[in-house]
Every structure is written in structure tokens, then in C-alpha cells.
Amino acid sequence: MIGSALLDTWLMAKRSIMHIIRSLDQVLALILFPVMFLLLNRYVLGGAIDTGNVSYANYLFAGILVQTLAFGANYTTINLAVDLKEGIVDRFRSLPMFSGALIAGHITADLVRNIISGTIMVAIGLLVGFRPNATIYEWLMVFGLAMLFSLAISWLSAILGLLVKSLEAAQWVGFVVIFPLTFVSSAFVPTDTMPGPLRAFADNQPLTHVIDTMRHFLVGTPLDSSGWLSVVWSIGIITVSIPITIRLYKRRSAK
């Protein structure tokens, strides 16, 4: 039973990955969007932002990486909306396959997409001045947290994909959620430069904790409580999102 479910999930993931390879816009988004943000922030804002003893290139990288992972995981919203709109879900329901394979497959494909994006970001970051001092163990911690965070955003994105009624809505709804969260965080500037209420929000939202934890492992900045909070936030989002996603999927696929 478990083996069959894993095989079905892999087949759905393979299908989603093939869509990435065959879609020029997804390939360009996979590469150009995060690189553009990295270069613009590095060379346009870098000279105007004081990050103390840490160079801005080192400070910025963790924020851009988390932003890239968040937007990459958001493809679950779009891909689910496309499947529901085209009616292929009904076709899959008629097959003897694991009922959750479609959603799990899209989420697995998002993880693959983010591994590729993350690797590209590391390479470009090194070219523009990012100089990590992380050990192999610390790189593994960054990779593990990146995958956990990607899973959390993907499951959250699955909920959005099941709630929206059109493909157009799916294309912007994730952007509206993720974009403000990345900017009102420690991704691009230290939070102590923000006004009081904005800083309070930035200091206590999940992206800041994930960014600060990755920044600690990569370049040795202080960690405080962000290490365990980043894990708690990610696991909490996954735990809450999975049953909601299953319920919404059963409701949408039954129509």
C-alpha cells in the first residue's frame, strides 16, 4: 500500500517536473527571477544599507534564498488550479491510484524545483561577493531547513490553489501573500531600522526566523531563538495545512 502510494506520487511528480522542462516561462522564472532580485538588491541597495560587521552580500544571500524558495513553492497553487480547470482531476479519480498523489506530486516537484533554484542562487551569489564560512554540517542544516520551509509553503500554496476559482487568481494570489512577507522581514534590511509596529511584525513572522537561522549557519550571525522557532513555524504550517488541503481537495474533486 505504501509502496503503491509512493509510486503514484512519483509519477505525478514526474509529470509536474516535465511541465517545468517543457515550459519556457517556468524555466525563465526558475532562473531569471531570483537572479534579478539578487543583482538588483546587491548593487542598487547594497551601498545604502548598513549591516554592521557583515557585508551586504553576505547579509542579503539568506533573504534572497528564502524568497526564491517561497516563490518556487508557490507553483503548487498555479499547477493545482490548472489541473482543476482542465478537468484532469476527474480522469485521475477514475484510475486505481492513491487519492493524494496529485497534490503530493506537485509538492515533490516544487522541492525539485527549489533544489535547482537554490543551487543556481549559490553559484550566482558566489560570483557577486557572497562568502560563506559554513562547515559541511552547517550547509546540511541549511539544506534541511530549506526543504522543511519549502514543504510548509507548498502545503500552504495547495490550499490557495484549491480555494481560487480561476487560473488568473492563482497567478497573483500567492504573490500577494509572499511578496509583502519577504519585504517586511529581515531579508533585505535589519529589522531594527523599521518603525515599531512593523518591526514587531517582522521580528515575529516565520520568514524572518527562517532567514535569520540560515544566515547564522552561512555567515555566523547571532541566532537567538530563531533556530527553534523556524522549525516550529514550518512544522506548524505543515501540520495545519495538510488536513485542510485534504478536505478542500475532496470537496473540489467531488464536484
PDB file of C-alpha atoms in Angstrom:
ATOM      1  CA  MET A   1       0.000   0.000   0.000  1.00  0.00           C
ATOM      2  CA  ILE A   2       2.712   2.463   0.992  1.00  0.00           C
ATOM      3  CA  GLY A   3       4.859   1.424  -1.955  1.00  0.00           C
ATOM      4  CA  SER A   4       1.957   1.936  -4.352  1.00  0.00           C
ATOM      5  CA  ALA A   5       1.218   5.385  -2.895  1.00  0.00           C
ATOM      6  CA  LEU A   6       4.872   6.400  -3.236  1.00  0.00           C
ATOM      7  CA  LEU A   7       4.961   5.182  -6.847  1.00  0.00           C
ATOM      8  CA  ASP A   8       1.788   7.114  -7.698  1.00  0.00           C
ATOM      9  CA  THR A   9       3.210  10.226  -6.048  1.00  0.00           C
ATOM     10  CA  TRP A  10       6.451   9.901  -8.005  1.00  0.00           C
ATOM     11  CA  LEU A  11       4.552   9.540 -11.278  1.00  0.00           C
ATOM     12  CA  MET A  12       2.596  12.715 -10.537  1.00  0.00           C
ATOM     13  CA  ALA A  13       5.815  14.490  -9.525  1.00  0.00           C
ATOM     14  CA  LYS A  14       7.485  13.362 -12.750  1.00  0.00           C
ATOM     15  CA  ARG A  15       4.531  14.709 -14.716  1.00  0.00           C
ATOM     16  CA  SER A  16       4.831  18.085 -12.972  1.00  0.00           C
ATOM     17  CA  ILE A  17       8.611  18.202 -13.484  1.00  0.00           C
ATOM     18  CA  MET A  18       8.170  17.519 -17.209  1.00  0.00           C
ATOM     19  CA  HIS A  19       5.827  20.519 -17.358  1.00  0.00           C
ATOM     20  CA  ILE A  20       8.652  22.655 -15.941  1.00  0.00           C
ATOM     21  CA  ILE A  21      11.130  21.412 -18.545  1.00  0.00           C
ATOM     22  CA  ARG A  22       8.722  21.966 -21.448  1.00  0.00           C
ATOM     23  CA  SER A  23       7.509  25.379 -20.294  1.00  0.00           C
ATOM     24  CA  LEU A  24       9.811  28.244 -21.242  1.00  0.00           C
ATOM     25  CA  ASP A  25       8.178  30.686 -18.825  1.00  0.00           C
ATOM     26  CA  GLN A  26       8.734  28.328 -15.874  1.00  0.00           C
ATOM     27  CA  VAL A  27      12.371  27.805 -16.861  1.00  0.00           C
ATOM     28  CA  LEU A  28      12.911  31.565 -17.111  1.00  0.00           C
ATOM     29  CA  ALA A  29      11.165  32.153 -13.776  1.00  0.00           C
ATOM     30  CA  LEU A  30      13.267  29.410 -12.230  1.00  0.00           C
ATOM     31  CA  ILE A  31      16.496  31.162 -13.232  1.00  0.00           C
ATOM     32  CA  LEU A  32      15.949  34.830 -14.061  1.00  0.00           C
ATOM     33  CA  PHE A  33      13.602  35.987 -11.302  1.00  0.00           C
ATOM     34  CA  PRO A  34      15.823  35.124  -8.301  1.00  0.00           C
ATOM     35  CA  VAL A  35      18.985  36.237 -10.114  1.00  0.00           C
ATOM     36  CA  MET A  36      17.365  39.579 -10.971  1.00  0.00           C
ATOM     37  CA  PHE A  37      16.379  40.184  -7.337  1.00  0.00           C
ATOM     38  CA  LEU A  38      19.841  39.234  -6.122  1.00  0.00           C
ATOM     39  CA  LEU A  39      21.639  41.558  -8.556  1.00  0.00           C
ATOM     40  CA  LEU A  40      19.266  44.491  -8.062  1.00  0.00           C
ATOM     41  CA  ASN A  41      19.447  44.352  -4.278  1.00  0.00           C
ATOM     42  CA  ARG A  42      23.167  43.663  -4.241  1.00  0.00           C
ATOM     43  CA  TYR A  43      24.182  46.570  -6.491  1.00  0.00           C
ATOM     44  CA  VAL A  44      21.313  49.076  -6.171  1.00  0.00           C
ATOM     45  CA  LEU A  45      20.563  48.896  -2.442  1.00  0.00           C
ATOM     46  CA  GLY A  46      23.795  47.396  -1.142  1.00  0.00           C
ATOM     47  CA  GLY A  47      25.672  50.673  -0.809  1.00  0.00           C
ATOM     48  CA  ALA A  48      22.887  52.359   1.139  1.00  0.00           C
ATOM     49  CA  ILE A  49      22.196  49.741   3.820  1.00  0.00           C
ATOM     50  CA  ASP A  50      24.291  49.344   6.954  1.00  0.00           C
ATOM     51  CA  THR A  51      24.531  45.707   8.057  1.00  0.00           C
ATOM     52  CA  GLY A  52      27.273  46.178  10.620  1.00  0.00           C
ATOM     53  CA  ASN A  53      30.199  43.772  10.557  1.00  0.00           C
ATOM     54  CA  VAL A  54      28.575  41.590   7.897  1.00  0.00           C
ATOM     55  CA  SER A  55      28.972  42.610   4.255  1.00  0.00           C
ATOM     56  CA  TYR A  56      25.707  43.275   2.467  1.00  0.00           C
ATOM     57  CA  ALA A  57      26.389  40.458   0.002  1.00  0.00           C
ATOM     58  CA  ASN A  58      26.631  38.019   2.920  1.00  0.00           C
ATOM     59  CA  TYR A  59      23.629  39.565   4.684  1.00  0.00           C
ATOM     60  CA  LEU A  60      21.451  39.559   1.564  1.00  0.00           C
ATOM     61  CA  PHE A  61      22.005  35.991   0.393  1.00  0.00           C
ATOM     62  CA  ALA A  62      19.863  34.217   3.008  1.00  0.00           C
ATOM     63  CA  GLY A  63      16.969  36.604   2.352  1.00  0.00           C
ATOM     64  CA  ILE A  64      17.096  36.110  -1.413  1.00  0.00           C
ATOM     65  CA  LEU A  65      17.383  32.342  -0.965  1.00  0.00           C
ATOM     66  CA  VAL A  66      14.291  32.174   1.265  1.00  0.00           C
ATOM     67  CA  GLN A  67      12.380  34.462  -1.105  1.00  0.00           C
ATOM     68  CA  THR A  68      13.334  32.171  -4.005  1.00  0.00           C
ATOM     69  CA  LEU A  69      12.172  29.088  -2.095  1.00  0.00           C
ATOM     70  CA  ALA A  70       8.865  30.750  -1.174  1.00  0.00           C
ATOM     71  CA  PHE A  71       8.070  31.784  -4.733  1.00  0.00           C
ATOM     72  CA  GLY A  72       9.236  28.426  -6.083  1.00  0.00           C
ATOM     73  CA  ALA A  73       6.966  26.531  -3.711  1.00  0.00           C
ATOM     74  CA  ASN A  74       4.082  28.745  -4.811  1.00  0.00           C
ATOM     75  CA  TYR A  75       3.874  26.907  -8.150  1.00  0.00           C
ATOM     76  CA  THR A  76       1.686  24.345  -6.390  1.00  0.00           C
ATOM     77  CA  THR A  77      -1.076  26.975  -6.391  1.00  0.00           C
ATOM     78  CA  ILE A  78      -0.861  27.505 -10.149  1.00  0.00           C
ATOM     79  CA  ASN A  79      -0.437  23.852 -11.120  1.00  0.00           C
ATOM     80  CA  LEU A  80      -3.348  22.699  -8.956  1.00  0.00           C
ATOM     81  CA  ALA A  81      -5.571  25.422 -10.374  1.00  0.00           C
ATOM     82  CA  VAL A  82      -4.644  24.352 -13.913  1.00  0.00           C
ATOM     83  CA  ASP A  83      -5.438  20.695 -13.186  1.00  0.00           C
ATOM     84  CA  LEU A  84      -8.799  21.575 -11.656  1.00  0.00           C
ATOM     85  CA  LYS A  85      -9.683  23.916 -14.520  1.00  0.00           C
ATOM     86  CA  GLU A  86      -8.779  21.384 -17.234  1.00  0.00           C
ATOM     87  CA  GLY A  87     -10.743  18.604 -15.566  1.00  0.00           C
ATOM     88  CA  ILE A  88      -7.860  16.163 -15.421  1.00  0.00           C
ATOM     89  CA  VAL A  89      -8.614  15.549 -11.724  1.00  0.00           C
ATOM     90  CA  ASP A  90     -11.783  13.697 -12.743  1.00  0.00           C
ATOM     91  CA  ARG A  91      -9.721  11.484 -15.041  1.00  0.00           C
ATOM     92  CA  PHE A  92      -7.284  10.672 -12.249  1.00  0.00           C
ATOM     93  CA  ARG A  93     -10.161   9.849  -9.874  1.00  0.00           C
ATOM     94  CA  SER A  94     -11.265   7.106 -12.275  1.00  0.00           C
ATOM     95  CA  LEU A  95      -7.866   5.420 -12.034  1.00  0.00           C
ATOM     96  CA  PRO A  96      -6.770   2.988  -9.280  1.00  0.00           C
ATOM     97  CA  MET A  97      -4.262   5.414  -7.773  1.00  0.00           C
ATOM     98  CA  PHE A  98      -3.527   6.967  -4.385  1.00  0.00           C
ATOM     99  CA  SER A  99      -6.041   9.805  -3.949  1.00  0.00           C
ATOM    100  CA  GLY A 100      -3.471  12.263  -2.616  1.00  0.00           C
ATOM    101  CA  ALA A 101      -0.863  11.524  -5.292  1.00  0.00           C
ATOM    102  CA  LEU A 102      -1.692  14.587  -7.382  1.00  0.00           C
ATOM    103  CA  ILE A 103      -1.115  17.099  -4.580  1.00  0.00           C
ATOM    104  CA  ALA A 104       1.882  15.213  -3.175  1.00  0.00           C
ATOM    105  CA  GLY A 105       3.333  15.040  -6.682  1.00  0.00           C
ATOM    106  CA  HIS A 106       3.073  18.796  -7.193  1.00  0.00           C
ATOM    107  CA  ILE A 107       4.705  19.409  -3.815  1.00  0.00           C
ATOM    108  CA  THR A 108       7.524  16.955  -4.608  1.00  0.00           C
ATOM    109  CA  ALA A 109       8.077  18.743  -7.926  1.00  0.00           C
ATOM    110  CA  ASP A 110       8.297  22.041  -6.030  1.00  0.00           C
ATOM    111  CA  LEU A 111      11.064  20.568  -3.875  1.00  0.00           C
ATOM    112  CA  VAL A 112      12.980  19.535  -7.005  1.00  0.00           C
ATOM    113  CA  ARG A 113      12.436  22.996  -8.496  1.00  0.00           C
ATOM    114  CA  ASN A 114      13.732  24.654  -5.333  1.00  0.00           C
ATOM    115  CA  ILE A 115      16.823  22.452  -5.190  1.00  0.00           C
ATOM    116  CA  ILE A 116      17.665  23.601  -8.712  1.00  0.00           C
ATOM    117  CA  SER A 117      16.894  27.255  -7.908  1.00  0.00           C
ATOM    118  CA  GLY A 118      18.883  27.107  -4.677  1.00  0.00           C
ATOM    119  CA  THR A 119      21.918  25.646  -6.442  1.00  0.00           C
ATOM    120  CA  ILE A 120      21.772  28.405  -9.073  1.00  0.00           C
ATOM    121  CA  MET A 121      21.463  31.042  -6.347  1.00  0.00           C
ATOM    122  CA  VAL A 122      24.544  29.767  -4.520  1.00  0.00           C
ATOM    123  CA  ALA A 123      26.571  29.903  -7.745  1.00  0.00           C
ATOM    124  CA  ILE A 124      25.416  33.437  -8.621  1.00  0.00           C
ATOM    125  CA  GLY A 125      25.839  34.571  -5.022  1.00  0.00           C
ATOM    126  CA  LEU A 126      29.469  33.485  -5.026  1.00  0.00           C
ATOM    127  CA  LEU A 127      30.016  35.484  -8.215  1.00  0.00           C
ATOM    128  CA  VAL A 128      28.670  38.717  -6.671  1.00  0.00           C
ATOM    129  CA  GLY A 129      30.529  38.584  -3.375  1.00  0.00           C
ATOM    130  CA  PHE A 130      28.750  36.066  -1.146  1.00  0.00           C
ATOM    131  CA  ARG A 131      31.428  34.448   1.013  1.00  0.00           C
ATOM    132  CA  PRO A 132      30.006  31.817   3.390  1.00  0.00           C
ATOM    133  CA  ASN A 133      32.078  30.339   6.197  1.00  0.00           C
ATOM    134  CA  ALA A 134      29.726  27.405   6.806  1.00  0.00           C
ATOM    135  CA  THR A 135      31.022  23.920   7.534  1.00  0.00           C
ATOM    136  CA  ILE A 136      29.590  20.824   5.819  1.00  0.00           C
ATOM    137  CA  TYR A 137      27.361  20.263   8.851  1.00  0.00           C
ATOM    138  CA  GLU A 138      26.062  23.837   8.652  1.00  0.00           C
ATOM    139  CA  TRP A 139      25.383  23.504   4.915  1.00  0.00           C
ATOM    140  CA  LEU A 140      23.384  20.350   5.671  1.00  0.00           C
ATOM    141  CA  MET A 141      21.410  22.265   8.290  1.00  0.00           C
ATOM    142  CA  VAL A 142      20.663  24.990   5.733  1.00  0.00           C
ATOM    143  CA  PHE A 143      19.573  22.366   3.183  1.00  0.00           C
ATOM    144  CA  GLY A 144      17.340  20.616   5.717  1.00  0.00           C
ATOM    145  CA  LEU A 145      15.684  23.848   6.824  1.00  0.00           C
ATOM    146  CA  ALA A 146      15.255  24.901   3.180  1.00  0.00           C
ATOM    147  CA  MET A 147      13.415  21.673   2.365  1.00  0.00           C
ATOM    148  CA  LEU A 148      11.254  21.902   5.511  1.00  0.00           C
ATOM    149  CA  PHE A 149      10.359  25.521   4.738  1.00  0.00           C
ATOM    150  CA  SER A 150       9.607  24.641   1.090  1.00  0.00           C
ATOM    151  CA  LEU A 151       7.263  21.885   2.239  1.00  0.00           C
ATOM    152  CA  ALA A 152       5.456  24.331   4.517  1.00  0.00           C
ATOM    153  CA  ILE A 153       4.930  26.912   1.751  1.00  0.00           C
ATOM    154  CA  SER A 154       3.945  24.219  -0.761  1.00  0.00           C
ATOM    155  CA  TRP A 155       1.214  22.844   1.511  1.00  0.00           C
ATOM    156  CA  LEU A 156       0.004  26.383   2.162  1.00  0.00           C
ATOM    157  CA  SER A 157       0.055  27.008  -1.592  1.00  0.00           C
ATOM    158  CA  ALA A 158      -2.013  23.859  -2.135  1.00  0.00           C
ATOM    159  CA  ILE A 159      -4.758  25.407  -0.004  1.00  0.00           C
ATOM    160  CA  LEU A 160      -4.663  28.566  -2.113  1.00  0.00           C
ATOM    161  CA  GLY A 161      -4.766  26.508  -5.316  1.00  0.00           C
ATOM    162  CA  LEU A 162      -7.874  24.705  -4.119  1.00  0.00           C
ATOM    163  CA  LEU A 163      -9.604  27.909  -2.985  1.00  0.00           C
ATOM    164  CA  VAL A 164      -9.158  30.065  -6.092  1.00  0.00           C
ATOM    165  CA  LYS A 165     -11.772  29.860  -8.828  1.00  0.00           C
ATOM    166  CA  SER A 166      -9.655  30.830 -11.831  1.00  0.00           C
ATOM    167  CA  LEU A 167      -6.160  30.490 -13.235  1.00  0.00           C
ATOM    168  CA  GLU A 168      -5.762  34.265 -13.213  1.00  0.00           C
ATOM    169  CA  ALA A 169      -6.400  34.356  -9.473  1.00  0.00           C
ATOM    170  CA  ALA A 170      -3.928  31.515  -8.920  1.00  0.00           C
ATOM    171  CA  GLN A 171      -1.210  33.506 -10.677  1.00  0.00           C
ATOM    172  CA  TRP A 172      -1.439  36.506  -8.350  1.00  0.00           C
ATOM    173  CA  VAL A 173      -2.784  35.230  -5.030  1.00  0.00           C
ATOM    174  CA  GLY A 174       0.497  33.623  -3.932  1.00  0.00           C
ATOM    175  CA  PHE A 175       2.428  36.727  -4.962  1.00  0.00           C
ATOM    176  CA  VAL A 176       0.135  38.907  -2.836  1.00  0.00           C
ATOM    177  CA  VAL A 177       0.786  36.699   0.208  1.00  0.00           C
ATOM    178  CA  ILE A 178       4.516  36.039  -0.181  1.00  0.00           C
ATOM    179  CA  PHE A 179       5.820  39.340  -1.547  1.00  0.00           C
ATOM    180  CA  PRO A 180       4.854  41.503   1.480  1.00  0.00           C
ATOM    181  CA  LEU A 181       6.121  38.842   3.898  1.00  0.00           C
ATOM    182  CA  THR A 182       9.564  38.819   2.300  1.00  0.00           C
ATOM    183  CA  PHE A 183       9.870  42.601   2.362  1.00  0.00           C
ATOM    184  CA  VAL A 184       8.532  43.006   5.908  1.00  0.00           C
ATOM    185  CA  SER A 185      11.210  40.692   7.268  1.00  0.00           C
ATOM    186  CA  SER A 186      14.955  40.642   7.813  1.00  0.00           C
ATOM    187  CA  ALA A 187      15.526  39.561   4.195  1.00  0.00           C
ATOM    188  CA  PHE A 188      16.873  42.847   2.816  1.00  0.00           C
ATOM    189  CA  VAL A 189      17.364  45.182   5.799  1.00  0.00           C
ATOM    190  CA  PRO A 190      17.872  44.743   9.558  1.00  0.00           C
ATOM    191  CA  THR A 191      14.508  44.897  11.301  1.00  0.00           C
ATOM    192  CA  ASP A 192      15.752  47.444  13.860  1.00  0.00           C
ATOM    193  CA  THR A 193      15.532  50.110  11.124  1.00  0.00           C
ATOM    194  CA  MET A 194      11.742  49.647  10.840  1.00  0.00           C
ATOM    195  CA  PRO A 195       9.015  51.588  12.718  1.00  0.00           C
ATOM    196  CA  GLY A 196       7.810  49.967  15.955  1.00  0.00           C
ATOM    197  CA  PRO A 197       4.677  48.051  14.842  1.00  0.00           C
ATOM    198  CA  LEU A 198       6.279  46.999  11.558  1.00  0.00           C
ATOM    199  CA  ARG A 199       9.385  45.790  13.377  1.00  0.00           C
ATOM    200  CA  ALA A 200       7.262  43.820  15.856  1.00  0.00           C
ATOM    201  CA  PHE A 201       5.565  42.029  12.969  1.00  0.00           C
ATOM    202  CA  ALA A 202       8.834  41.452  11.095  1.00  0.00           C
ATOM    203  CA  ASP A 203      10.592  40.057  14.163  1.00  0.00           C
ATOM    204  CA  ASN A 204       7.833  37.532  14.842  1.00  0.00           C
ATOM    205  CA  GLN A 205       6.858  36.213  11.433  1.00  0.00           C
ATOM    206  CA  PRO A 206       8.128  32.849  10.092  1.00  0.00           C
ATOM    207  CA  LEU A 207      10.202  34.114   7.156  1.00  0.00           C
ATOM    208  CA  THR A 208      12.378  36.241   9.447  1.00  0.00           C
ATOM    209  CA  HIS A 209      13.100  33.242  11.670  1.00  0.00           C
ATOM    210  CA  VAL A 210      13.996  31.035   8.691  1.00  0.00           C
ATOM    211  CA  ILE A 211      16.179  33.766   7.164  1.00  0.00           C
ATOM    212  CA  ASP A 212      17.992  34.534  10.432  1.00  0.00           C
ATOM    213  CA  THR A 213      18.644  30.825  11.025  1.00  0.00           C
ATOM    214  CA  MET A 214      20.074  30.304   7.530  1.00  0.00           C
ATOM    215  CA  ARG A 215      22.130  33.489   7.849  1.00  0.00           C
ATOM    216  CA  HIS A 216      23.553  32.202  11.131  1.00  0.00           C
ATOM    217  CA  PHE A 217      24.655  28.902   9.586  1.00  0.00           C
ATOM    218  CA  LEU A 218      26.026  30.522   6.424  1.00  0.00           C
ATOM    219  CA  VAL A 219      27.921  33.549   7.757  1.00  0.00           C
ATOM    220  CA  GLY A 220      27.863  33.228  11.554  1.00  0.00           C
ATOM    221  CA  THR A 221      25.412  35.974  12.562  1.00  0.00           C
ATOM    222  CA  PRO A 222      23.710  35.718  16.024  1.00  0.00           C
ATOM    223  CA  LEU A 223      20.892  33.182  16.208  1.00  0.00           C
ATOM    224  CA  ASP A 224      18.872  33.840  19.410  1.00  0.00           C
ATOM    225  CA  SER A 225      15.564  31.912  19.358  1.00  0.00           C
ATOM    226  CA  SER A 226      15.121  31.870  15.585  1.00  0.00           C
ATOM    227  CA  GLY A 227      16.688  28.413  15.281  1.00  0.00           C
ATOM    228  CA  TRP A 228      13.910  26.517  17.003  1.00  0.00           C
ATOM    229  CA  LEU A 229      11.187  28.981  16.003  1.00  0.00           C
ATOM    230  CA  SER A 230      11.947  28.467  12.302  1.00  0.00           C
ATOM    231  CA  VAL A 231      11.402  24.720  12.747  1.00  0.00           C
ATOM    232  CA  VAL A 232       8.277  25.177  14.889  1.00  0.00           C
ATOM    233  CA  TRP A 233       6.735  27.582  12.371  1.00  0.00           C
ATOM    234  CA  SER A 234       7.460  25.274   9.427  1.00  0.00           C
ATOM    235  CA  ILE A 235       6.153  22.127  11.129  1.00  0.00           C
ATOM    236  CA  GLY A 236       3.146  24.039  12.442  1.00  0.00           C
ATOM    237  CA  ILE A 237       2.205  25.279   8.964  1.00  0.00           C
ATOM    238  CA  ILE A 238       2.543  21.756   7.550  1.00  0.00           C
ATOM    239  CA  THR A 239       0.508  20.215  10.383  1.00  0.00           C
ATOM    240  CA  VAL A 240      -2.333  22.689   9.967  1.00  0.00           C
ATOM    241  CA  SER A 241      -2.251  22.780   6.149  1.00  0.00           C
ATOM    242  CA  ILE A 242      -2.364  19.032   5.400  1.00  0.00           C
ATOM    243  CA  PRO A 243      -5.847  18.275   6.832  1.00  0.00           C
ATOM    244  CA  ILE A 244      -7.255  21.491   5.355  1.00  0.00           C
ATOM    245  CA  THR A 245      -5.789  20.613   1.952  1.00  0.00           C
ATOM    246  CA  ILE A 246      -7.208  17.071   2.076  1.00  0.00           C
ATOM    247  CA  ARG A 247     -10.656  18.354   2.995  1.00  0.00           C
ATOM    248  CA  LEU A 248     -10.671  21.007   0.265  1.00  0.00           C
ATOM    249  CA  TYR A 249      -9.367  18.558  -2.340  1.00  0.00           C
ATOM    250  CA  LYS A 250     -12.092  16.029  -1.564  1.00  0.00           C
ATOM    251  CA  ARG A 251     -14.690  18.781  -1.799  1.00  0.00           C
ATOM    252  CA  ARG A 252     -13.356  20.160  -5.129  1.00  0.00           C
ATOM    253  CA  SER A 253     -12.800  16.754  -6.748  1.00  0.00           C
ATOM    254  CA  ALA A 254     -16.305  15.603  -5.749  1.00  0.00           C
ATOM    255  CA  LYS A 255     -17.973  18.416  -7.689  1.00  0.00           C
TER     256      LYS A 255
END
